[in-house]
Coordinates of N, CA and C and ligand atoms in Angstrom, one line a residue:
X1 N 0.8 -1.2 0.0 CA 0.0 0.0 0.0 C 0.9 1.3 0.0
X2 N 0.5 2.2 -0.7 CA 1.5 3.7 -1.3 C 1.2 4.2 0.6
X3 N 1.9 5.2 0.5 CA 1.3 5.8 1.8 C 1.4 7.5 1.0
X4 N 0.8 8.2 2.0 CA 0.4 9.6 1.6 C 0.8 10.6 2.5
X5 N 1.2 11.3 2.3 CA 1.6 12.7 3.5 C 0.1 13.8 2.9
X6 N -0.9 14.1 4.0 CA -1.4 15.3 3.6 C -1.3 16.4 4.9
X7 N -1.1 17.3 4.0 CA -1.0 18.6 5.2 C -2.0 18.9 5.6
X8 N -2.2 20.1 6.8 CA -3.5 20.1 7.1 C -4.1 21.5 7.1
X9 N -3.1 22.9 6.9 CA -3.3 23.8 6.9 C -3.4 24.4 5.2
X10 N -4.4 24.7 4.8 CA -4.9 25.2 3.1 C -4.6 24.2 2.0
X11 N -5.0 23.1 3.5 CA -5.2 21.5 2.4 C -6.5 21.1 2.6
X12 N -6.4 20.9 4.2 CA -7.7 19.8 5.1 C -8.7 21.1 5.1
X13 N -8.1 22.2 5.8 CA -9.1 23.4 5.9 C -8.2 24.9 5.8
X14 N -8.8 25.4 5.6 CA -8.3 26.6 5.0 C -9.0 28.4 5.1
X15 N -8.5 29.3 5.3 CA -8.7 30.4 5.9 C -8.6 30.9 7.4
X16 N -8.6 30.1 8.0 CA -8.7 30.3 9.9 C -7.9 30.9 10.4
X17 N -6.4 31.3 9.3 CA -5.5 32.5 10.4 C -6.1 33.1 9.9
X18 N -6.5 33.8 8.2 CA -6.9 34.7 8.0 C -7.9 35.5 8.5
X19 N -8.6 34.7 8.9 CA -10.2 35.3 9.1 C -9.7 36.1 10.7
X20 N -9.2 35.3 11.5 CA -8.3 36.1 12.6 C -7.8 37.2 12.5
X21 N -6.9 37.2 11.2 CA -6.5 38.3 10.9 C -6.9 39.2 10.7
X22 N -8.3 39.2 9.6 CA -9.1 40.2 8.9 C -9.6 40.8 10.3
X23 N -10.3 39.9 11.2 CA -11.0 40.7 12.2 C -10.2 41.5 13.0
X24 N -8.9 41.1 13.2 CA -8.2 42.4 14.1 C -7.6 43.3 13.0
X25 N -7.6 43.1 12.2 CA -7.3 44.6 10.9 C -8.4 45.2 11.0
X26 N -9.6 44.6 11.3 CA -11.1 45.0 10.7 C -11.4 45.4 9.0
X27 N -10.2 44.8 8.1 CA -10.3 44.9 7.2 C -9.8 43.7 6.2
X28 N -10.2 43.3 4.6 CA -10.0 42.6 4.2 C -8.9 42.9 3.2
X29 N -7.6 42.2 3.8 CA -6.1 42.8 3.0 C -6.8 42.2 1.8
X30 N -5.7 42.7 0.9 CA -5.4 42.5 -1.1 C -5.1 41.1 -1.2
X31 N -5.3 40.4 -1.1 CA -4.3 38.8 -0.9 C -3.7 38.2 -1.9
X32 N -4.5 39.4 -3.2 CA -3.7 39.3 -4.8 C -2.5 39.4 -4.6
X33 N -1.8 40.8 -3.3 CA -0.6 41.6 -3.9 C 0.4 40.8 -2.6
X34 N 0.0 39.8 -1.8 CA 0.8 39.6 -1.4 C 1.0 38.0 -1.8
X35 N 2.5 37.9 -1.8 CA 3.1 36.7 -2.3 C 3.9 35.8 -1.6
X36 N 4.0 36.6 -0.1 CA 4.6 35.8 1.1 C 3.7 34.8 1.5
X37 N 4.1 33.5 1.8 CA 3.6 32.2 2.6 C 3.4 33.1 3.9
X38 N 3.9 33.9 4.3 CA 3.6 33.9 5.6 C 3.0 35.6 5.9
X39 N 1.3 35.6 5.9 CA 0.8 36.3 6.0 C 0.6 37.8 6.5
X40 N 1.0 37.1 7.8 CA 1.0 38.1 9.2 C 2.3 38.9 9.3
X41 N 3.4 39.1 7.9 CA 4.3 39.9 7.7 C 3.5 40.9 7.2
X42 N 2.5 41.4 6.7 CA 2.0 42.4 6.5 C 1.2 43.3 7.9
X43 N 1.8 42.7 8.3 CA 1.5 43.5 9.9 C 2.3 44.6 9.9
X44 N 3.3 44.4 9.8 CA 4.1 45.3 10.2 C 4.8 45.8 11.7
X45 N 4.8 46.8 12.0 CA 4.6 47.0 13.9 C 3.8 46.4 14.5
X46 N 2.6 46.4 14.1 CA 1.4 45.6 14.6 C 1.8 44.2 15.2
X47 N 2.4 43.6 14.6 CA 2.9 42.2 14.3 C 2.4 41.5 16.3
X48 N 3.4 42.2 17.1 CA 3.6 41.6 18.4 C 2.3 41.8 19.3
X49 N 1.5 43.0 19.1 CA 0.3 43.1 19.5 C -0.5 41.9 18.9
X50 N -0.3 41.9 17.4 CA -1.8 40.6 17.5 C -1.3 39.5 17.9
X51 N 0.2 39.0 17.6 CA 0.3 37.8 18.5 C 0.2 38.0 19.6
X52 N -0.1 38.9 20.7 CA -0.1 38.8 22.2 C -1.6 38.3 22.6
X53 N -2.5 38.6 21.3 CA -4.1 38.7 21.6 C -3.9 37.1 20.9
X54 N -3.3 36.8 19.8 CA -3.4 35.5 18.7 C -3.4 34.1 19.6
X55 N -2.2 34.6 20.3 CA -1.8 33.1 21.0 C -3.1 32.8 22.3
X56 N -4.0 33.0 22.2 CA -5.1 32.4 23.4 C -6.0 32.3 22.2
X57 N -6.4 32.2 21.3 CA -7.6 32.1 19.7 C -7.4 30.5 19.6
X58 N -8.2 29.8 19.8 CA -8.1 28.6 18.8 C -8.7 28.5 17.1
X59 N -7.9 28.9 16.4 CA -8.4 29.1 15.5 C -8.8 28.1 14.3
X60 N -9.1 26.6 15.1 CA -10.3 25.7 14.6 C -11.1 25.0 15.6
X61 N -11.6 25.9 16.5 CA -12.6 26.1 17.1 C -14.1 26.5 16.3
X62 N -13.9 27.0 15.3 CA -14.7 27.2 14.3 C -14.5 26.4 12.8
X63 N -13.2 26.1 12.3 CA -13.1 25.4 11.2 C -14.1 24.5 10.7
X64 N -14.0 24.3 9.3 CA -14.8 23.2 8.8 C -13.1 22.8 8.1
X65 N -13.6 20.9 7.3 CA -12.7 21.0 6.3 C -13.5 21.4 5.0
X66 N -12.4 21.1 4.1 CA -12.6 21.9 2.4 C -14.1 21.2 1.7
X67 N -14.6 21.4 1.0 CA -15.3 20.3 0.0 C -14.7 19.4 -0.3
X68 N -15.5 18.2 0.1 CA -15.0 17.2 -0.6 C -13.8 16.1 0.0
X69 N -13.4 17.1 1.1 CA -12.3 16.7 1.4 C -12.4 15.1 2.6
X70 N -13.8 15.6 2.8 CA -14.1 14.3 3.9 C -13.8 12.8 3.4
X71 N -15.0 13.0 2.4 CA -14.8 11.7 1.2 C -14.4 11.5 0.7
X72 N -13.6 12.3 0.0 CA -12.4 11.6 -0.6 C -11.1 11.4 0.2
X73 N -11.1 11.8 0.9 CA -10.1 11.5 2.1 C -10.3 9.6 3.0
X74 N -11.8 9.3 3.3 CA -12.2 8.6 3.5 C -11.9 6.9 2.3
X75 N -12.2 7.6 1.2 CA -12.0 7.0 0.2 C -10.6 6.5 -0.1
X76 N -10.0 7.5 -0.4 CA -8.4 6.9 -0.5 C -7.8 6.6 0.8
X77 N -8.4 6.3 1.6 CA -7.9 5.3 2.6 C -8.1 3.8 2.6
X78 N -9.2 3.8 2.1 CA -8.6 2.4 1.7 C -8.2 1.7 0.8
X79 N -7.1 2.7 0.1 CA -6.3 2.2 -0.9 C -4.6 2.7 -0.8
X80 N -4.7 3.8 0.3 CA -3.4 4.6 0.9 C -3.2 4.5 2.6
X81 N -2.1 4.5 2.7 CA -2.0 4.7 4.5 C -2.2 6.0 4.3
X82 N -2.9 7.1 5.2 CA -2.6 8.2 4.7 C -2.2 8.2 6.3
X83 N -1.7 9.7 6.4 CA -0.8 10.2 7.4 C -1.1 12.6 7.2
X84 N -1.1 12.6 7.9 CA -1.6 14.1 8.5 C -0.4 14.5 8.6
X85 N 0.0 15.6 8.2 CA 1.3 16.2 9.1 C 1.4 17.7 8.7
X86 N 1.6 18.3 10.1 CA 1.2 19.5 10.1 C 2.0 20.3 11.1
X87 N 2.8 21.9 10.6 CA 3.1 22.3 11.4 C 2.7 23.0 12.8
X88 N 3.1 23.1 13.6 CA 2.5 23.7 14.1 C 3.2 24.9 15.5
X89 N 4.7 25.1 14.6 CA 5.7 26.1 15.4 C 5.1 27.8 15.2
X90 N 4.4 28.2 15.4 CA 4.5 29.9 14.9 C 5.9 30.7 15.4
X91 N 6.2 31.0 14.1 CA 7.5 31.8 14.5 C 7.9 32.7 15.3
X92 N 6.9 33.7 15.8 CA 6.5 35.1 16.2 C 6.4 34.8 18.0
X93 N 5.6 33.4 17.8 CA 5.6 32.9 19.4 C 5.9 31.9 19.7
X94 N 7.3 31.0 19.5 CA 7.5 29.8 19.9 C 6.7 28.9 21.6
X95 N 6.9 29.7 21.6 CA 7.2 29.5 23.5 C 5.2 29.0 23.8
X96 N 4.3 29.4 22.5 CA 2.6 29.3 23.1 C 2.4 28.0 21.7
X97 N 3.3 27.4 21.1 CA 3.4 26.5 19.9 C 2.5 24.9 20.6
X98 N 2.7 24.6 21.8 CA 1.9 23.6 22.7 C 0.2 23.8 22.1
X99 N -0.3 24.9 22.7 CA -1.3 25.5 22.5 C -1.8 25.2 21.0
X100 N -1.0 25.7 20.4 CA -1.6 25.4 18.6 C -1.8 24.1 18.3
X101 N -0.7 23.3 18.7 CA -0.6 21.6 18.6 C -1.9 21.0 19.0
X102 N -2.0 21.6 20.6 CA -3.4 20.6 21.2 C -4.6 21.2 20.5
X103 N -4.8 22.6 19.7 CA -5.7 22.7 19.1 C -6.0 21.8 17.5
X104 N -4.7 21.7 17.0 CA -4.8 21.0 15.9 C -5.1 19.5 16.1
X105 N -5.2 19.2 17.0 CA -4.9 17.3 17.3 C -6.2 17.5 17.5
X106 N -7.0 17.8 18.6 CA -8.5 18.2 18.9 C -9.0 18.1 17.3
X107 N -8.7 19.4 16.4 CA -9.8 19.4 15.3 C -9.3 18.3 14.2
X108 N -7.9 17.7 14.0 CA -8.0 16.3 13.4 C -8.7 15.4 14.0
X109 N -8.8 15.2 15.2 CA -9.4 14.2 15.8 C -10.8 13.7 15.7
X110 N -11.7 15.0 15.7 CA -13.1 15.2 15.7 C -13.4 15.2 14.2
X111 N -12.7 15.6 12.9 CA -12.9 15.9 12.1 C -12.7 14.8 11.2
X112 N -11.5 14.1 11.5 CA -11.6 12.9 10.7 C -11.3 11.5 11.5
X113 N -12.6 11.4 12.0 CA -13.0 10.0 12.9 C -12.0 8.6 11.9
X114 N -12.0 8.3 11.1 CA -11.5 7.2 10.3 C -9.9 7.2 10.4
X115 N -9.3 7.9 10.9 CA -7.9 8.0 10.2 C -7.7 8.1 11.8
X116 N -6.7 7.0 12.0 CA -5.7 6.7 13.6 C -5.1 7.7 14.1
X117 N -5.5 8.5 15.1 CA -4.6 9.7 15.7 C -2.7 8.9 15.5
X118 N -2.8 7.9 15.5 CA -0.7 7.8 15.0 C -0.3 7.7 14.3
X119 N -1.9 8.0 13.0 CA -1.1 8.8 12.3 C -0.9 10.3 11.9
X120 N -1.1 11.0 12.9 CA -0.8 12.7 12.7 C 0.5 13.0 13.5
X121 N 1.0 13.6 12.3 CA 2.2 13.7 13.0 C 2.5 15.6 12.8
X122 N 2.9 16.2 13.7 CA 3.4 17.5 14.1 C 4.7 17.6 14.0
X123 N 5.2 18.5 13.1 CA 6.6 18.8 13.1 C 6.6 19.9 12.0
X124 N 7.7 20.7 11.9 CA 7.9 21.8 11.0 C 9.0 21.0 9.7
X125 N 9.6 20.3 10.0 CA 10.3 19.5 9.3 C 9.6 18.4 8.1
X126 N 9.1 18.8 7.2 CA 8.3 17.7 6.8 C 9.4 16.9 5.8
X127 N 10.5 17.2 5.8 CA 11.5 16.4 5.0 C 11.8 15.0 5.6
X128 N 11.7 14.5 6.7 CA 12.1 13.5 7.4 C 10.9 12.5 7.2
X129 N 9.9 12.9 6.5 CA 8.7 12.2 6.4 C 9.0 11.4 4.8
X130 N 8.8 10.2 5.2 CA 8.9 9.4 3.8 C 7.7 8.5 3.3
X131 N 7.2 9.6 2.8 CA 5.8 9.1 2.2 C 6.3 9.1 0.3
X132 N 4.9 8.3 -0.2 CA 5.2 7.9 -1.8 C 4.6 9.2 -2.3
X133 N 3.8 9.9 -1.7 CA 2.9 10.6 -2.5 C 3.1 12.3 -1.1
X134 N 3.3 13.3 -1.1 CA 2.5 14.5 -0.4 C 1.4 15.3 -1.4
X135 N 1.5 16.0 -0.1 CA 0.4 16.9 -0.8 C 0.1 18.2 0.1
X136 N 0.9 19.6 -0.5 CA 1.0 20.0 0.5 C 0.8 21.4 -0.1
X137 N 0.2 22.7 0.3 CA 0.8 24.0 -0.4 C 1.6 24.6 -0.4
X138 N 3.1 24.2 0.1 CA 3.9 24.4 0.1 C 5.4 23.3 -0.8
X139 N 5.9 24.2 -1.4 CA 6.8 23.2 -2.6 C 7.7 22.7 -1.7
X140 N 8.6 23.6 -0.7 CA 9.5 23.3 -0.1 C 9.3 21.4 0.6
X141 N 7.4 21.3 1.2 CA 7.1 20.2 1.9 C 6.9 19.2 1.2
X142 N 6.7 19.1 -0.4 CA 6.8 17.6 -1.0 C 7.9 18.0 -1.8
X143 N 9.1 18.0 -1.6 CA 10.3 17.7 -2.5 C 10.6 16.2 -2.2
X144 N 11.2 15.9 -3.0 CA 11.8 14.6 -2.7 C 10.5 13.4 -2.8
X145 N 9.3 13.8 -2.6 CA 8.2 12.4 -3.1 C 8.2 12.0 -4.1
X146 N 7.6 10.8 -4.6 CA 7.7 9.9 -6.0 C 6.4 11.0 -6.6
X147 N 5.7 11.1 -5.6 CA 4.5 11.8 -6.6 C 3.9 13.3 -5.4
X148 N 4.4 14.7 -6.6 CA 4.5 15.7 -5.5 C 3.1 16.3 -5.9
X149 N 2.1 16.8 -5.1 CA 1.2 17.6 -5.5 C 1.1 18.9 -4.7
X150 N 0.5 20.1 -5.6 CA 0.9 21.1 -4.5 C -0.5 21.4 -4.9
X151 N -1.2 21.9 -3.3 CA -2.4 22.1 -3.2 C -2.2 23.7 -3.7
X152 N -3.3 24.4 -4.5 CA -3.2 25.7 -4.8 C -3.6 26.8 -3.8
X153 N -2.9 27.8 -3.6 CA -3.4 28.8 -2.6 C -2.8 29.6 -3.0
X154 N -3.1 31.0 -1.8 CA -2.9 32.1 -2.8 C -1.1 32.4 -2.5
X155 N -1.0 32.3 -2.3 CA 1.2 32.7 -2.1 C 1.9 31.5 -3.0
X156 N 1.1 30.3 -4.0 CA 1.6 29.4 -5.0 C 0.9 29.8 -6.1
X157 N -0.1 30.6 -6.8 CA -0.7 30.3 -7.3 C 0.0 31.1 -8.5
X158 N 0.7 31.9 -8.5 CA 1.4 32.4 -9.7 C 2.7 31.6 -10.3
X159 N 3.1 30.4 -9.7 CA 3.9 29.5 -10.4 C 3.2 28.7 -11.5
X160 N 3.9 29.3 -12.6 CA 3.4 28.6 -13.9 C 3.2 27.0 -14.2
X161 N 2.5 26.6 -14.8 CA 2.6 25.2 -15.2 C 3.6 24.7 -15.8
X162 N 4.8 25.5 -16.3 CA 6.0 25.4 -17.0 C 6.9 24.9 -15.6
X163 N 6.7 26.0 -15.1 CA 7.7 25.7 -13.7 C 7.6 24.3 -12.8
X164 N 6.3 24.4 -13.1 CA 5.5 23.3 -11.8 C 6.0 21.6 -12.4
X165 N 5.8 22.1 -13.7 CA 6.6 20.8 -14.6 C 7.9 20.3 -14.3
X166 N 8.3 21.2 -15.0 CA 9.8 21.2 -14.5 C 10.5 20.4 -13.2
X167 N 10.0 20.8 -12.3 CA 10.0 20.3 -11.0 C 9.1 18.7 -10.7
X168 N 8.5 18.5 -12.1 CA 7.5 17.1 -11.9 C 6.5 17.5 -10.8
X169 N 6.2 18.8 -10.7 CA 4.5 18.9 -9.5 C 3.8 19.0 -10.5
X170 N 2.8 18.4 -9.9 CA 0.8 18.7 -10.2 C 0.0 19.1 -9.7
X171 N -0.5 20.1 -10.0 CA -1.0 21.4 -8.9 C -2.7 20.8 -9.0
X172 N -3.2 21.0 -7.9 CA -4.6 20.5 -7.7 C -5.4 21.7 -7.0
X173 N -6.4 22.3 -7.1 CA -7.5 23.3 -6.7 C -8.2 22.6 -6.0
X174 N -8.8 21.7 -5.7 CA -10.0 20.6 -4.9 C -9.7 19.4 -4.9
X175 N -10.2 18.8 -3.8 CA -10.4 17.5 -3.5 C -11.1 16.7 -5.1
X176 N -11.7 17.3 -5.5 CA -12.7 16.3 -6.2 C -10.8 16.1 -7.9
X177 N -10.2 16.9 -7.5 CA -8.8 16.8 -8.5 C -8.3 15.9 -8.4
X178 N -8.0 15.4 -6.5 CA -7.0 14.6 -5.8 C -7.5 13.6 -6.0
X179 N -9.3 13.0 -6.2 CA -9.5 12.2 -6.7 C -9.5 11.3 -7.9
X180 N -9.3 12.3 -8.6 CA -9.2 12.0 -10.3 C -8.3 11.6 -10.2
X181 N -7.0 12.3 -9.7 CA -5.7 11.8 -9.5 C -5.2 10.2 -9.6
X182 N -5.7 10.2 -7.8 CA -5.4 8.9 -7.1 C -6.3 7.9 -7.1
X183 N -7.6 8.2 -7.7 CA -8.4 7.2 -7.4 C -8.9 6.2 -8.7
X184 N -9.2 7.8 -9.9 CA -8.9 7.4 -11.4 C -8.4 6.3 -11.8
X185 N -9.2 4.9 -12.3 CA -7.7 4.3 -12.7 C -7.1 4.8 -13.8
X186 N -7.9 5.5 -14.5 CA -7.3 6.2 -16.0 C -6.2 7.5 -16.1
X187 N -6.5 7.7 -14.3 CA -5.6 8.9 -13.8 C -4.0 8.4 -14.6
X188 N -3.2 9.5 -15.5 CA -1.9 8.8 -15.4 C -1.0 8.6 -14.5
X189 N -0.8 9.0 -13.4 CA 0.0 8.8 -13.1 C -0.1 7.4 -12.2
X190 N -1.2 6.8 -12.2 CA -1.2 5.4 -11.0 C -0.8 4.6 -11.9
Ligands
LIG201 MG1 -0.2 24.2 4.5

């Protein structure tokens, strides 16, 4: 059986620092014009005030996951080990990074009843993970897989299909993609 690495932040679910964010801006940033993975640099000075307020927020206390992502998550399990892995250091506040963990384990837990809490794994290092397949919005986190997919979001989304090639990724927008993918038998790459 292949096994799977999926991430869990603007894979499984997606928006929940932002929405954090928007509400203490009280406004909704350009998210065209920024191109940083790491949002909350458009803070600026701000920066240490909202993390003073941030780090007590569980911010999937409210989450859902994506469309789609239940069932077909459910689905390719019984044809993949899958495996969760997800950071969970914030740079800004190492020291309240506990806090984020037990919130993320909590809403994997409740959210995807089918899949073994051993297999979610927490670490910022996702290179030590040796899975056949990731799937991650971040390129740095599936290098090195037999089969890399980079989930689309907005700080990836201007890397060309020339590039993405190049590098052998396949860029996916939805669950219902991942399935054509992996489940497809016609999909090419199985
Ligand atoms: Mg992510």
């Amino acid at each position: 059986m292949k096994s799977i690495m999926v991430d869990m932040d603007s894979v499984l679910t997606s928006g929940n620092f932002s929405k954090i964010l928007e509400d203490y801006l009280g406004y909704i940033p350009d998210y065209k014009n920024i191109k940083n993975y790491y949002v909350q640099d458009i803070l600026g000075d701000k920066k240490e005030d909202f993390f003073s307020k941030f780090k007590d927020i569980d911010m999937y206390a409210n989450a859902t996951l994506l469309p789609d992502c239940y069932n077909v998550l459910k689905e390719l399990s019984k044809y993949y080990t899958i495996y969760i892995c997800t950071d969970y250091i914030w740079r800004e506040i190492v020291e309240f990074a506990g806090t984020n963990l037990k919130n993320k384990y909590n809403f994997l837990y409740k959210q995807l009843d089918f899949i073994n809490p051993k297999n979610f794994i927490f670490t910022a290092d996702k290179s030590i993970i040796n899975c056949d397949i990731k799937i991650d919005d971040k390129i740095s986190n599936i290098e090195g897989a037999e089969t890399k997919i980079l989930f689309t979001a907005w700080h990836n989304k201007d890397l060309t299909k020339e590039e993405l090639d190049n590098q052998n990724i396949i860029r996916v927008d939805n669950w219902k993609e991942i399935r054509e993918l992996l489940l497809n038998k016609r999909s090419k790459i199985l």
